[in-house]
Coordinates of C-alpha atoms and ligand atoms in Angstrom, one line a residue:
X1 CA -6.2 -22.8 15.2
X2 CA -7.9 -19.6 14.3
X3 CA -6.1 -16.4 13.2
X4 CA -6.5 -13.1 11.5
X5 CA -4.4 -12.2 8.5
X6 CA -3.9 -8.6 7.3
X7 CA -2.8 -8.8 3.7
X8 CA -1.7 -5.2 3.2
X9 CA -0.6 -3.4 0.1
X10 CA 2.9 -3.0 1.6
X11 CA 2.9 -4.9 4.9
X12 CA 1.2 -8.1 6.1
X13 CA 0.8 -9.7 9.5
X14 CA -0.9 -12.6 11.4
X15 CA -2.6 -12.5 14.8
X16 CA -4.3 -14.9 17.2
X17 CA -7.7 -14.5 18.7
X18 CA -6.1 -13.1 21.9
X19 CA -4.8 -10.2 19.8
X20 CA -1.3 -11.4 20.0
X21 CA 0.6 -10.6 16.7
X22 CA 2.9 -13.4 15.7
X23 CA 6.5 -13.1 14.6
X24 CA 6.7 -13.9 10.9
X25 CA 10.1 -12.8 10.0
X26 CA 13.6 -12.6 11.6
X27 CA 13.0 -8.9 11.7
X28 CA 9.7 -9.1 13.5
X29 CA 5.9 -9.1 13.3
X30 CA 5.5 -7.5 9.8
X31 CA 6.3 -9.0 6.5
X32 CA 6.6 -6.9 3.3
X33 CA 3.9 -8.1 0.8
X34 CA 6.3 -8.9 -2.0
X35 CA 7.7 -11.9 -3.9
X36 CA 10.9 -12.5 -5.8
X37 CA 11.5 -15.1 -8.5
X38 CA 15.2 -15.2 -9.1
X39 CA 16.0 -15.8 -12.8
X40 CA 17.8 -19.1 -13.1
X41 CA 16.7 -21.0 -10.2
X42 CA 13.3 -22.6 -9.3
X43 CA 13.1 -20.7 -6.0
X44 CA 10.6 -18.2 -4.9
X45 CA 11.1 -15.9 -1.9
X46 CA 8.6 -13.8 0.0
X47 CA 8.8 -10.8 2.3
X48 CA 12.1 -9.4 3.7
X49 CA 14.3 -12.2 2.1
X50 CA 12.7 -11.5 -1.3
X51 CA 13.7 -7.8 -1.0
X52 CA 17.3 -8.7 0.1
X53 CA 17.8 -11.1 -2.7
X54 CA 16.2 -8.8 -5.3
X55 CA 18.5 -6.0 -4.3
X56 CA 21.5 -8.3 -4.7
X57 CA 20.5 -10.0 -7.9
X58 CA 18.3 -7.5 -9.7
X59 CA 17.7 -10.0 -12.5
X60 CA 14.4 -12.0 -12.0
X61 CA 10.9 -11.0 -11.3
X62 CA 10.1 -8.9 -8.3
X63 CA 6.4 -8.5 -7.5
X64 CA 4.8 -6.0 -5.1
X65 CA 1.5 -4.2 -4.5
X66 CA -0.4 -7.4 -5.5
X67 CA -3.4 -6.3 -3.5
X68 CA -4.0 -3.3 -5.7
X69 CA -4.5 -5.6 -8.7
X70 CA -7.3 -7.7 -7.0
X71 CA -10.3 -5.7 -8.3
X72 CA -8.8 -5.3 -11.8
X73 CA -10.2 -7.7 -14.4
X74 CA -7.3 -6.7 -16.8
X75 CA -4.7 -8.4 -14.5
X76 CA -5.6 -12.0 -14.4
X77 CA -2.3 -13.8 -15.2
X78 CA 1.4 -13.3 -15.7
X79 CA 4.2 -15.4 -17.2
X80 CA 7.0 -16.4 -14.8
X81 CA 9.7 -18.7 -16.0
X82 CA 7.4 -20.1 -18.8
X83 CA 4.7 -20.8 -16.3
X84 CA 1.4 -19.0 -16.3
X85 CA 0.4 -17.8 -12.9
X86 CA -2.9 -16.3 -11.9
X87 CA -3.0 -13.3 -9.5
X88 CA -4.5 -15.6 -6.9
X89 CA -1.6 -18.1 -7.4
X90 CA 0.9 -15.3 -6.7
X91 CA -1.0 -14.1 -3.6
X92 CA -1.3 -17.7 -2.5
X93 CA 2.5 -18.1 -2.7
X94 CA 2.9 -15.1 -0.4
X95 CA 0.1 -16.1 2.0
X96 CA 1.5 -19.6 2.3
X97 CA 4.9 -18.3 3.2
X98 CA 3.3 -16.0 5.8
X99 CA 1.2 -18.8 7.2
X100 CA 4.1 -21.2 7.4
X101 CA 6.3 -18.7 9.3
X102 CA 3.4 -18.0 11.7
X103 CA 2.9 -21.7 12.3
X104 CA 6.6 -22.2 13.0
X105 CA 6.5 -19.4 15.6
X106 CA 3.4 -20.9 17.2
X107 CA 4.2 -24.6 16.8
X108 CA 0.6 -25.3 15.8
X109 CA -1.4 -25.4 12.6
X110 CA -3.4 -22.4 11.5
X111 CA -6.5 -23.4 9.5
X112 CA -9.3 -20.9 10.1
X113 CA -8.7 -17.3 9.0
X114 CA -10.4 -14.0 9.1
X115 CA -8.9 -12.0 6.3
X116 CA -9.0 -8.3 6.2
X117 CA -10.3 -6.4 3.1
X118 CA -10.6 -2.7 2.4
X119 CA -14.0 -1.1 2.9
X120 CA -14.1 -0.9 -0.9
X121 CA -11.9 -2.8 -3.2
X122 CA -13.8 -0.9 -5.9
X123 CA -16.8 1.3 -6.3
X124 CA -18.1 -1.2 -8.9
X125 CA -19.8 -4.0 -6.9
X126 CA -18.9 -6.6 -9.6
X127 CA -15.2 -5.7 -9.4
X128 CA -15.5 -5.6 -5.6
X129 CA -16.9 -9.1 -5.4
X130 CA -14.4 -10.3 -7.9
X131 CA -11.5 -9.0 -5.8
X132 CA -12.8 -10.7 -2.6
X133 CA -13.4 -14.0 -4.5
X134 CA -9.8 -14.0 -5.7
X135 CA -8.4 -13.2 -2.3
X136 CA -10.5 -16.1 -0.8
X137 CA -9.2 -18.4 -3.5
X138 CA -5.6 -17.4 -2.6
X139 CA -6.2 -18.0 1.1
X140 CA -7.5 -21.4 0.4
X141 CA -4.6 -22.3 -1.9
X142 CA -2.3 -21.1 0.9
X143 CA -3.8 -23.9 3.1
X144 CA -6.5 -22.2 5.1
X145 CA -9.6 -24.4 5.2
X146 CA -12.1 -21.8 6.4
X147 CA -11.9 -18.2 5.2
X148 CA -14.0 -15.3 6.5
X149 CA -13.7 -11.6 5.7
X150 CA -13.9 -8.4 7.8
X151 CA -13.3 -4.9 6.5
X152 CA -10.0 -3.4 7.7
X153 CA -11.3 -0.3 9.6
X154 CA -13.7 -2.5 11.6
X155 CA -10.8 -4.7 12.4
X156 CA -8.8 -1.7 13.6
X157 CA -11.9 -0.6 15.6
X158 CA -11.9 -4.0 17.4
X159 CA -8.3 -3.5 18.4
X160 CA -9.1 -0.1 19.8
X161 CA -12.2 -1.4 21.5
X162 CA -10.1 -3.8 23.6
X163 CA -8.7 -0.7 25.3
X164 CA -12.1 1.0 26.1
X165 CA -13.6 1.2 29.6
X166 CA -16.9 2.7 28.4
X167 CA -19.0 2.8 25.2
X168 CA -18.0 5.4 22.6
X169 CA -19.0 6.4 19.1
X170 CA -15.6 6.2 17.3
X171 CA -14.5 7.3 13.9
X172 CA -11.8 4.8 12.9
X173 CA -9.5 5.8 10.1
X174 CA -6.9 3.5 8.6
X175 CA -4.4 5.1 6.3
X176 CA -2.4 2.4 4.5
X177 CA -0.1 2.2 1.5
X178 CA -2.9 1.7 -1.1
X179 CA -6.1 2.9 0.5
X180 CA -7.6 4.9 3.3
X181 CA -10.6 3.4 5.0
X182 CA -13.0 5.1 7.4
X183 CA -15.7 3.6 9.7
X184 CA -18.0 5.3 12.2
X185 CA -18.8 2.7 14.8
X186 CA -20.2 2.1 18.3
X187 CA -17.5 0.4 20.4
X188 CA -17.1 -0.5 24.0
X189 CA -17.5 -3.0 26.8
X190 CA -21.3 -3.6 26.4
X191 CA -20.9 -3.9 22.6
X192 CA -18.0 -6.3 22.3
X193 CA -19.9 -9.2 23.9
X194 CA -22.4 -9.2 21.0
X195 CA -21.8 -11.8 18.2
X196 CA -23.3 -9.6 15.5
X197 CA -21.6 -6.3 15.1
X198 CA -23.0 -5.0 11.9
X199 CA -25.7 -3.0 13.8
X200 CA -22.9 -1.1 15.5
X201 CA -21.5 0.3 12.2
X202 CA -23.1 3.7 11.5
X203 CA -21.3 4.3 8.2
X204 CA -18.1 3.3 6.4
X205 CA -16.3 4.5 3.4
X206 CA -12.9 4.3 1.6
X207 CA -10.8 6.1 -1.0
X208 CA -7.7 5.2 -3.0
X209 CA -5.4 7.6 -1.1
X210 CA -2.5 5.9 0.6
X211 CA 1.3 6.1 1.1
X212 CA 2.0 5.1 -2.5
X213 CA 0.4 8.3 -3.8
X214 CA 2.3 10.5 -1.3
X215 CA 5.5 8.9 -2.7
X216 CA 4.3 9.6 -6.2
X217 CA 3.7 13.2 -5.3
X218 CA 7.4 13.6 -4.3
X219 CA 8.4 12.1 -7.7
X220 CA 6.0 14.3 -9.6
X221 CA 6.8 17.6 -8.0
X222 CA 10.5 17.3 -7.2
X223 CA 12.3 14.5 -9.2
X224 CA 10.9 14.5 -12.8
X225 CA 13.5 17.1 -14.0
X226 CA 16.2 14.6 -13.2
X227 CA 14.6 12.4 -15.9
X228 CA 14.1 15.0 -18.6
X229 CA 11.0 17.1 -17.6
X230 CA 11.5 20.5 -19.1
X231 CA 13.9 19.4 -21.8
X232 CA 13.3 19.2 -25.5
X233 CA 14.5 17.1 -28.4
X234 CA 14.2 17.3 -32.2
X235 CA 11.4 15.8 -34.1
X236 CA 11.6 16.6 -37.8
X237 CA 12.2 20.4 -37.8
X238 CA 10.5 21.0 -34.5
X239 CA 11.6 20.8 -30.9
X240 CA 9.3 18.8 -28.7
X241 CA 9.1 18.3 -24.9
X242 CA 9.6 14.7 -23.6
X243 CA 6.2 13.0 -24.0
X244 CA 4.0 13.2 -20.9
X245 CA 3.0 9.6 -21.2
X246 CA 6.6 8.6 -20.5
X247 CA 6.9 10.9 -17.5
X248 CA 3.5 9.9 -16.0
X249 CA 4.6 6.2 -16.1
X250 CA 7.4 7.2 -13.7
X251 CA 4.9 8.1 -11.0
X252 CA 4.3 4.5 -10.1
X253 CA 7.0 1.8 -9.6
X254 CA 4.7 -0.8 -11.1
X255 CA 3.9 1.2 -14.2
X256 CA 7.4 2.1 -14.9
X257 CA 8.1 -1.5 -15.9
X258 CA 5.3 -1.3 -18.5
X259 CA 7.4 1.1 -20.7
X260 CA 10.5 -1.1 -20.7
X261 CA 9.9 -2.0 -24.3
X262 CA 11.4 -1.5 -27.7
X263 CA 9.4 1.6 -28.6
X264 CA 10.6 3.4 -25.5
X265 CA 14.2 2.4 -26.2
X266 CA 13.9 3.8 -29.7
X267 CA 12.3 7.0 -28.4
X268 CA 15.1 7.4 -25.8
X269 CA 17.7 6.7 -28.5
X270 CA 16.2 9.4 -30.6
X271 CA 16.0 11.9 -27.7
X272 CA 19.5 11.2 -26.8
X273 CA 20.8 12.5 -30.1
X274 CA 19.2 16.0 -29.9
X275 CA 18.2 16.5 -26.3
X276 CA 18.9 19.8 -24.5
X277 CA 19.9 17.7 -21.5
X278 CA 21.6 14.4 -22.4
X279 CA 22.4 13.5 -18.8
X280 CA 18.7 13.5 -18.0
X281 CA 17.9 11.3 -20.9
X282 CA 20.7 8.9 -19.9
X283 CA 19.2 8.8 -16.4
X284 CA 15.7 8.1 -17.8
X285 CA 17.2 5.3 -19.9
X286 CA 18.9 3.7 -16.9
X287 CA 15.9 4.1 -14.6
X288 CA 13.6 2.3 -16.9
X289 CA 15.8 -0.1 -18.7
X290 CA 17.9 -1.2 -15.7
X291 CA 14.8 -1.5 -13.5
X292 CA 15.9 0.9 -10.8
X293 CA 12.4 2.0 -10.0
X294 CA 12.0 0.0 -6.8
X295 CA 15.2 1.2 -5.3
X296 CA 14.4 4.8 -6.2
X297 CA 11.0 4.6 -4.6
X298 CA 12.5 3.2 -1.5
X299 CA 14.7 6.3 -1.3
X300 CA 11.7 8.5 -1.9
X301 CA 9.7 6.6 0.8
X302 CA 12.6 7.0 3.3
X303 CA 12.5 10.8 2.7
X304 CA 8.8 10.8 3.2
X305 CA 9.0 8.9 6.5
X306 CA 11.7 11.4 7.7
X307 CA 9.4 14.3 6.8
X308 CA 6.9 12.9 9.4
X309 CA 9.3 14.0 12.2
X310 CA 11.6 16.6 10.5
X311 CA 11.1 19.8 8.7
X312 CA 13.2 18.7 5.8
X313 CA 14.6 15.6 4.2
X314 CA 16.7 14.7 1.3
X315 CA 16.0 12.1 -1.4
X316 CA 19.5 10.5 -2.0
X317 CA 19.9 8.0 -4.8
X318 CA 22.8 7.0 -7.0
X319 CA 22.9 4.1 -9.3
X320 CA 24.1 3.7 -12.9
X321 CA 23.7 7.1 -14.5
X322 CA 20.9 8.2 -12.1
X323 CA 22.2 10.7 -9.5
X324 CA 19.7 12.4 -7.2
X325 CA 20.2 14.6 -4.2
X326 CA 17.1 16.6 -3.7
X327 CA 15.9 18.3 -0.6
X328 CA 12.2 18.4 0.2
X329 CA 10.9 20.6 2.9
X330 CA 7.8 19.7 5.0
X331 CA 6.2 22.9 3.7
X332 CA 6.7 21.8 0.1
X333 CA 5.4 18.3 0.8
X334 CA 2.3 19.7 2.5
X335 CA 1.7 22.0 -0.5
X336 CA 1.9 19.3 -3.2
X337 CA 0.1 16.7 -1.1
X338 CA -2.8 19.1 -0.5
X339 CA -5.0 17.5 -3.3
X340 CA -4.6 14.1 -1.5
X341 CA -5.6 15.6 1.8
X342 CA -8.6 17.2 0.1
X343 CA -9.6 13.8 -1.2
X344 CA -9.4 12.5 2.3
X345 CA -11.5 15.4 3.6
X346 CA -14.2 14.8 0.9
X347 CA -14.4 11.1 1.8
X348 CA -14.7 12.0 5.5
X349 CA -17.4 14.6 4.9
X350 CA -19.4 12.2 2.8
X351 CA -19.3 9.6 5.5
X352 CA -20.3 12.2 8.2
X353 CA -23.2 13.3 5.9
X354 CA -24.5 9.8 5.9
X355 CA -24.6 9.6 9.7
X356 CA -27.5 10.9 11.7
X357 CA -27.0 14.6 12.5
X358 CA -27.5 14.4 16.3
X359 CA -24.7 11.9 16.9
X360 CA -21.6 13.1 18.7
X361 CA -18.3 11.4 17.9
X362 CA -16.4 10.7 21.1
X363 CA -13.0 9.9 19.6
X364 CA -11.2 9.5 16.3
X365 CA -8.8 6.5 16.1
X366 CA -6.0 7.0 13.6
X367 CA -4.0 4.0 12.4
X368 CA -2.0 2.7 9.4
X369 CA 1.5 3.7 8.4
X370 CA 0.3 6.9 6.6
X371 CA -1.5 8.2 9.7
X372 CA 2.0 9.3 10.7
X373 CA 2.0 12.0 7.9
X374 CA 1.6 15.2 9.8
X375 CA -0.8 16.7 7.3
X376 CA -3.1 13.7 7.6
X377 CA -3.2 14.0 11.4
X378 CA -3.6 17.8 11.1
X379 CA -6.7 17.3 8.9
X380 CA -8.4 15.3 11.6
X381 CA -7.2 17.6 14.4
X382 CA -8.8 20.5 12.5
X383 CA -12.1 18.7 12.0
X384 CA -12.5 17.0 15.4
X385 CA -10.0 18.7 17.8
X386 CA -6.6 17.3 18.9
X387 CA -8.0 16.1 22.2
X388 CA -10.3 13.6 20.4
X389 CA -7.5 11.9 18.4
X390 CA -6.3 8.5 19.5
X391 CA -3.5 6.3 18.2
X392 CA -1.9 2.9 18.9
X393 CA 0.7 0.8 16.9
X394 CA 0.0 2.1 13.4
X395 CA 1.0 -1.2 11.8
X396 CA -0.6 -3.8 13.9
X397 CA -4.1 -2.5 14.9
X398 CA -5.8 -4.1 11.8
X399 CA -4.3 -7.5 12.3
X400 CA -4.9 -7.5 16.0
X401 CA -8.6 -6.8 15.4
X402 CA -8.8 -9.5 12.7
X403 CA -7.4 -12.0 15.2
X404 CA -9.8 -10.8 17.9
X405 CA -12.7 -11.3 15.4
X406 CA -11.7 -14.9 14.7
X407 CA -13.4 -16.6 17.6
X408 CA -16.7 -14.9 16.8
X409 CA -16.4 -15.7 13.0
X410 CA -15.9 -19.4 13.6
X411 CA -18.0 -19.9 16.7
X412 CA -19.1 -23.5 17.5
Ligands
ATP501 N1 6.6 7.3 9.7 C1 5.9 7.3 8.5 N2 5.4 8.5 8.0 C2 4.7 8.5 6.8 N3 4.4 7.3 6.2 C3 4.8 6.2 6.7 C4 5.5 6.1 7.9 N4 5.8 4.8 8.1 C5 5.3 4.1 7.1 N5 4.6 4.9 6.3 C6 3.9 4.5 5.1 O1 2.8 3.7 5.5 C7 2.5 2.8 4.4 C8 2.4 1.4 5.0 O2 1.4 1.4 6.0 P1 0.5 0.1 6.3 O3 1.4 -1.0 6.7 O4 -0.5 0.5 7.3 O5 -0.1 -0.2 4.9 P2 -0.8 -1.5 4.3 O6 -1.6 -2.2 5.3 O7 0.3 -2.4 3.7 O8 -1.6 -1.0 3.1 P3 -3.2 -1.1 2.8 O9 -3.9 -1.0 4.2 O10 -3.6 0.2 2.0 O11 -3.4 -2.3 2.1 C9 3.6 2.9 3.4 O12 3.1 3.7 2.3 C10 4.7 3.6 4.1 O13 5.5 4.4 3.3
MG502 MG1 -3.5 -1.9 6.0

């Protein structure tokens, strides 16, 4: 059977050509795009069960945000339990588990797939093609015999189109965990019967602004003092601030693990002796060396999600010698996320500049988890008017559209 698969930076899903989104986990229709290889067993877990086990075990290799590595030629392979795995092998393990769960729900085989991909994996066309090729390889290794691609905002557009009674020019904006994608497209009842839709796309664009960077902004502006920002230590006869390369690594959960090495341990030992705040250096040590980054970022994400509906939220985290209780107000969050909102605005303006001047946009369809950030919505309300904004299930529009595209992609 045919299906659509949305392999997201943080969430993935499977849908049929009817638009029905299949159950893939005990918890529902979304699966977290992660893997866990426990240390001393031959197992590998995917999605929710991987997270549960990782939080219990801690030891082992936990892998997330695989999608963001796709365009990077520097990430090709990694060693896990003395085996060398290519990035496409890792993604294949995840996709296979997703496919298997969907097939169990359905009771039928899924062999033809329309995979989503961002409007741009990379601005470099070589890297972009490289990313898609690796994703295709992964889908084939996962057992799909036919693999076709559709950009994610077009997929979201097709989901929205299913609800339209008349033709409209729609700006579709999908704000995920890793990227934001925009597409200006003609949609509606007279358009959806056509097999070739490329002519309906007026312009599309994308930018690396997503939920992960909003999380990083909370870390950067509110939490770094817990890990030594603003403290000094002795080097020779001078007092020096904690090196910025160490603090900047803390801004991404993935990069944090890159400094878990001997040289950092030595630096931390040295800082510990003379630091003006030894508790903060102890917290830095435990965060990096005991691999607490994932859990901390979950706590940050939770506060960010709360800020979508409340005026203030508190990041609460306590593990080993890391103890955080830090309130973030919506106003603060809006202020320090302003550069990200500005990037979104520049990307939107560039797209509009490429469209013919006389076109009137009828509606703006906002989707993806990060579309729930009030400042993101406010940007589009300011530019287009609140009355033109439309929403649906933020997490399933893309996959629903990918599913709907499958019959056309594999016609005959
Ligand atoms: N209520 C909320 N408010 C703000 N952000 C949210 C909310 N709910 C989820 N998010 C964020 O949305 C993101 C996940 O959204 P989504 O599932 O659309 O992304 P994805 O498809 O995995 O990523 P991408 O499309 O970039 O590959 C995460 O960064 C998450 O923190
Ligand atoms: Mg997405």
